[in-house]
């Protein structure tokens, strides 16, 4: 999960929480996960609060099955709103969207709205011969990020996540919206999507190209305006290459979801469907602007 070393502290803007940040090299949690990955022969994405001189990032290190640290991804999109005040803590990531070649696959990772369950749970994913990219939580709402990773050869998309209720609006539930966005990434890129969220853990996934980890439970953080509370909504799920949901968890209990896909068939479908063959990158310059004007710049 995103920032799994403790509670999701971004509910508050507190100077003392910067003490949680540590440098990438020699980070004690990464070192511990390197030993564990080597012992179990698995690939582990490790989310942490990174300090880099005067900058701070919401980051993930990818640990290969032999314990090797393959590199770093820094969260690109940083949210800012009630309960999710990440711009106070994190600089926008500068690594770009990355795909990591692990022993078993190329992985891509994106991070979402960050956080830690009261019942801490470590998701260890066992990959079987496919490529995957990594991004983080809020990144998962941006279709450009998913497409960028698949263009780099990603076969599985990872989205360590923490998302739930909105402290300013008890009636707002974005769970179904969130699911549909993720299903769209799977369908538009003709890849499978696995979302392991909110303490609901998806493990031992065979040839499944998208994983997001969120949490369940309620976390309360003391802020300068009183206590802030978020109840994370879980609902981990696995979606196939047309966006169909093939397995799902609930918002109450930890769970293990397992699905199996034929990588060769998914690759053939992705090629024959034509969504990558018929792309027109030269027409997409408008995506390089913020307001849709001056797309040639």
Coordinates of C-alpha atoms in Angstrom, one line a residue:
X1 CA 0.0 0.0 0.0
X2 CA 1.0 3.6 -0.4
X3 CA 3.0 5.0 2.6
X4 CA 2.4 1.8 4.4
X5 CA 4.9 2.5 7.3
X6 CA 2.2 4.2 9.4
X7 CA -1.1 6.0 9.3
X8 CA -2.0 8.2 6.4
X9 CA -0.6 11.4 7.9
X10 CA -1.6 13.7 5.0
X11 CA -4.9 14.4 6.6
X12 CA -3.1 17.2 8.5
X13 CA -0.5 19.9 7.8
X14 CA 1.9 19.3 10.6
X15 CA 5.6 20.2 10.6
X16 CA 6.5 17.3 12.9
X17 CA 5.4 14.7 10.3
X18 CA 8.3 15.7 8.1
X19 CA 10.4 13.7 10.6
X20 CA 8.9 10.6 9.0
X21 CA 10.9 11.2 5.8
X22 CA 14.2 9.4 5.2
X23 CA 16.7 9.3 2.3
X24 CA 16.3 6.7 -0.4
X25 CA 19.8 5.1 0.0
X26 CA 20.1 3.2 3.2
X27 CA 16.4 3.5 4.0
X28 CA 15.7 0.9 6.8
X29 CA 12.4 -0.3 5.3
X30 CA 13.9 -0.8 1.9
X31 CA 16.8 -2.7 3.4
X32 CA 14.4 -4.9 5.3
X33 CA 12.3 -5.6 2.2
X34 CA 15.4 -6.5 0.2
X35 CA 16.2 -9.2 2.6
X36 CA 12.6 -10.4 2.6
X37 CA 12.3 -10.4 -1.2
X38 CA 15.5 -12.5 -1.5
X39 CA 14.3 -14.9 1.2
X40 CA 10.9 -15.5 -0.5
X41 CA 12.0 -15.1 -4.1
X42 CA 9.3 -12.4 -4.9
X43 CA 9.2 -8.9 -6.3
X44 CA 8.2 -6.2 -3.7
X45 CA 7.2 -2.6 -4.5
X46 CA 8.1 -0.6 -1.4
X47 CA 6.3 2.7 -0.7
X48 CA 8.0 5.3 1.5
X49 CA 8.3 9.0 2.4
X50 CA 11.5 10.1 0.7
X51 CA 13.8 13.0 1.8
X52 CA 16.2 14.2 -0.9
X53 CA 18.2 17.1 0.4
X54 CA 15.5 19.9 0.7
X55 CA 13.0 18.0 -1.4
X56 CA 10.4 15.4 -0.3
X57 CA 8.7 12.8 -2.4
X58 CA 6.0 10.1 -2.2
X59 CA 8.1 7.3 -3.6
X60 CA 8.3 3.6 -4.4
X61 CA 11.4 1.4 -4.7
X62 CA 11.1 -1.8 -6.7
X63 CA 12.9 -4.8 -5.1
X64 CA 13.6 -7.7 -7.4
X65 CA 13.3 -11.4 -6.4
X66 CA 17.0 -11.6 -5.6
X67 CA 16.9 -8.6 -3.3
X68 CA 18.3 -6.1 -5.8
X69 CA 16.9 -2.6 -5.6
X70 CA 15.9 -1.9 -9.3
X71 CA 15.2 1.8 -8.9
X72 CA 12.9 4.5 -7.8
X73 CA 9.6 6.1 -8.9
X74 CA 8.4 9.4 -7.5
X75 CA 4.7 10.1 -7.5
X76 CA 3.9 12.5 -10.4
X77 CA 0.5 13.9 -9.5
X78 CA 0.1 15.4 -6.0
X79 CA -3.4 15.9 -4.7
X80 CA -4.5 18.7 -2.4
X81 CA -7.9 18.7 -0.7
X82 CA -9.6 18.2 2.7
X83 CA -8.1 15.0 4.2
X84 CA -5.6 14.5 1.3
X85 CA -3.3 17.5 1.8
X86 CA -0.3 16.0 0.0
X87 CA 1.1 19.2 -1.5
X88 CA 2.1 20.3 1.9
X89 CA 4.5 17.3 2.1
X90 CA 5.5 16.2 -1.4
X91 CA 7.2 17.8 -4.4
X92 CA 5.9 16.6 -7.8
X93 CA 7.9 13.6 -8.9
X94 CA 10.7 14.1 -11.4
X95 CA 11.3 10.5 -12.5
X96 CA 8.6 10.3 -15.1
X97 CA 6.6 7.1 -15.6
X98 CA 8.8 4.1 -15.4
X99 CA 8.7 0.4 -16.3
X100 CA 11.0 -2.0 -14.3
X101 CA 12.3 -5.2 -15.7
X102 CA 12.1 -7.7 -12.8
X103 CA 13.0 -11.4 -12.8
X104 CA 9.5 -12.3 -13.7
X105 CA 8.1 -9.2 -15.5
X106 CA 8.4 -5.6 -16.5
X107 CA 6.4 -3.7 -13.9
X108 CA 5.1 -0.1 -13.8
X109 CA 3.9 1.6 -10.6
X110 CA 1.7 4.6 -9.9
X111 CA 0.7 5.8 -6.4
X112 CA -2.8 7.0 -5.4
X113 CA -4.1 9.2 -2.5
X114 CA -1.7 7.6 0.0
X115 CA -2.1 6.1 3.4
X116 CA -1.8 3.4 6.0
X117 CA -4.4 1.0 7.4
X118 CA -4.8 0.6 11.2
X119 CA -4.3 -3.1 10.4
X120 CA -1.0 -2.8 8.5
X121 CA -0.7 -5.3 5.7
X122 CA 2.2 -5.9 3.4
X123 CA 1.2 -6.9 -0.1
X124 CA 3.8 -9.2 -1.7
X125 CA 3.2 -9.9 -5.4
X126 CA 4.6 -12.9 -7.2
X127 CA 5.0 -12.1 -10.8
X128 CA 5.2 -14.7 -13.6
X129 CA 7.0 -13.5 -16.8
X130 CA 5.3 -10.3 -17.7
X131 CA 6.2 -6.6 -17.8
X132 CA 4.7 -4.1 -15.4
X133 CA 4.9 -0.3 -14.6
X134 CA 4.5 1.5 -11.4
X135 CA 2.6 4.7 -10.4
X136 CA 1.0 5.9 -7.1
X137 CA -2.6 6.5 -6.1
X138 CA -3.7 9.9 -7.5
X139 CA -1.7 9.0 -10.6
X140 CA -4.3 6.4 -11.3
X141 CA -6.9 9.0 -12.2
X142 CA -4.9 10.1 -15.3
X143 CA -5.3 8.0 -18.4
X144 CA -2.1 9.6 -19.9
X145 CA -0.1 7.9 -17.2
X146 CA -1.5 4.4 -17.9
X147 CA -1.0 4.8 -21.6
X148 CA 2.6 6.1 -21.1
X149 CA 3.5 3.0 -19.2
X150 CA 2.0 0.5 -21.6
X151 CA 3.8 2.2 -24.5
X152 CA 7.0 1.4 -22.6
X153 CA 6.1 -2.3 -22.6
X154 CA 4.3 -2.6 -19.3
X155 CA 2.3 -5.8 -18.9
X156 CA 1.1 -5.1 -15.4
X157 CA 0.2 -1.7 -13.9
X158 CA 0.7 -1.1 -10.2
X159 CA -1.2 1.5 -8.2
X160 CA -0.4 1.5 -4.5
X161 CA -3.4 3.3 -3.1
X162 CA -5.1 4.9 -0.1
X163 CA -8.5 6.4 -0.8
X164 CA -11.8 6.6 1.1
X165 CA -14.3 9.0 2.5
X166 CA -14.1 12.8 2.2
X167 CA -13.9 14.6 5.6
X168 CA -15.7 17.6 4.3
X169 CA -18.6 15.6 2.8
X170 CA -19.9 12.5 4.5
X171 CA -22.3 11.8 1.7
X172 CA -19.6 11.7 -1.0
X173 CA -18.6 8.2 -2.0
X174 CA -16.2 8.0 -5.0
X175 CA -15.7 4.2 -4.9
X176 CA -17.7 3.4 -8.0
X177 CA -16.3 6.3 -9.9
X178 CA -12.8 5.2 -9.0
X179 CA -13.5 1.6 -10.1
X180 CA -14.8 2.8 -13.5
X181 CA -11.7 4.9 -14.1
X182 CA -9.5 1.9 -13.4
X183 CA -11.6 -0.4 -15.6
X184 CA -11.2 2.2 -18.4
X185 CA -7.4 2.0 -18.2
X186 CA -7.6 -1.8 -18.6
X187 CA -10.0 -1.6 -21.5
X188 CA -8.4 1.3 -23.4
X189 CA -5.0 -0.3 -23.2
X190 CA -6.2 -3.9 -23.6
X191 CA -4.5 -5.1 -20.4
X192 CA -5.8 -6.7 -17.3
X193 CA -6.2 -4.6 -14.1
X194 CA -5.7 -5.8 -10.6
X195 CA -6.5 -3.5 -7.7
X196 CA -5.4 -4.6 -4.3
X197 CA -6.7 -1.8 -2.0
X198 CA -7.5 -0.8 1.5
X199 CA -6.0 -3.7 3.3
X200 CA -7.6 -6.1 0.8
X201 CA -4.5 -7.8 -0.6
X202 CA -4.2 -9.4 -4.0
X203 CA -1.3 -11.9 -4.0
X204 CA 0.1 -14.6 -6.2
X205 CA -1.4 -13.1 -9.4
X206 CA -0.5 -15.0 -12.5
X207 CA -0.2 -12.8 -15.6
X208 CA -2.5 -10.0 -14.5
X209 CA -1.4 -6.6 -15.7
X210 CA -2.8 -4.0 -13.2
X211 CA -2.6 -3.9 -9.4
X212 CA -3.7 -1.2 -7.0
X213 CA -3.4 -1.5 -3.2
X214 CA -5.7 0.5 -0.9
X215 CA -6.8 -0.1 2.7
X216 CA -9.8 -0.7 4.9
X217 CA -10.6 0.7 8.3
X218 CA -10.8 4.2 9.8
X219 CA -7.9 6.5 10.6
X220 CA -8.1 9.6 12.7
X221 CA -5.4 12.2 12.7
X222 CA -5.1 15.3 14.9
X223 CA -5.0 18.5 12.8
X224 CA -4.7 22.2 13.6
X225 CA -8.5 22.3 13.3
X226 CA -9.3 19.3 15.4
X227 CA -9.5 15.6 14.4
X228 CA -9.8 14.5 10.8
X229 CA -11.2 11.1 9.9
X230 CA -11.1 8.9 6.8
X231 CA -12.7 5.6 6.3
X232 CA -11.0 3.8 3.5
X233 CA -13.3 1.9 1.1
X234 CA -11.4 -1.1 0.1
X235 CA -13.2 -2.8 -2.8
X236 CA -10.1 -4.3 -4.3
X237 CA -10.8 -5.9 -7.6
X238 CA -9.3 -7.6 -10.7
X239 CA -10.4 -6.5 -14.1
X240 CA -9.7 -8.2 -17.4
X241 CA -8.4 -6.7 -20.7
X242 CA -11.8 -5.4 -21.7
X243 CA -12.3 -3.7 -18.3
X244 CA -14.6 -6.5 -17.0
X245 CA -14.4 -7.2 -13.3
X246 CA -13.5 -10.8 -12.7
X247 CA -13.0 -10.7 -8.9
X248 CA -13.7 -8.2 -6.1
X249 CA -13.3 -7.7 -2.4
X250 CA -15.5 -5.7 0.0
X251 CA -14.9 -2.7 2.2
X252 CA -14.9 -4.5 5.6
X253 CA -12.4 -7.4 5.5
X254 CA -9.0 -8.2 4.3
X255 CA -9.1 -10.6 1.4
X256 CA -7.0 -12.5 -1.2
X257 CA -8.1 -12.3 -4.8
X258 CA -6.7 -14.6 -7.4
X259 CA -7.2 -14.5 -11.1
X260 CA -5.3 -16.1 -14.0
X261 CA -4.8 -14.8 -17.5
X262 CA -3.0 -16.0 -20.6
X263 CA -0.3 -13.4 -21.4
X264 CA 0.1 -14.5 -25.0
X265 CA -3.6 -14.2 -25.7
X266 CA -3.8 -10.7 -24.1
X267 CA -0.8 -9.6 -26.2
X268 CA -2.5 -10.9 -29.4
X269 CA -5.7 -9.2 -28.4
X270 CA -3.9 -5.9 -27.8
X271 CA -2.2 -6.1 -31.2
X272 CA -5.3 -7.1 -33.2
X273 CA -7.6 -4.6 -31.5
X274 CA -5.6 -1.8 -33.1
X275 CA -5.6 0.8 -30.3
X276 CA -1.8 1.0 -30.5
X277 CA -1.6 0.5 -34.3
X278 CA -4.0 3.4 -35.0
X279 CA -2.6 5.9 -32.5
X280 CA -1.8 9.4 -34.0
X281 CA 0.8 10.9 -31.6
X282 CA 1.4 13.9 -33.8
X283 CA -2.2 15.0 -33.2
X284 CA -1.9 14.8 -29.4
X285 CA 0.3 17.9 -28.9
X286 CA -2.7 19.5 -27.1
X287 CA -1.9 17.1 -24.2
X288 CA 1.3 19.1 -23.6
X289 CA -0.8 22.1 -22.6
X290 CA -2.7 22.9 -19.5
X291 CA -5.6 24.8 -21.1
X292 CA -5.8 23.3 -24.6
X293 CA -4.3 26.3 -26.3
X294 CA -1.1 26.7 -28.3
X295 CA -0.7 22.9 -28.8
X296 CA 2.3 23.4 -31.1
X297 CA 4.4 24.8 -28.3

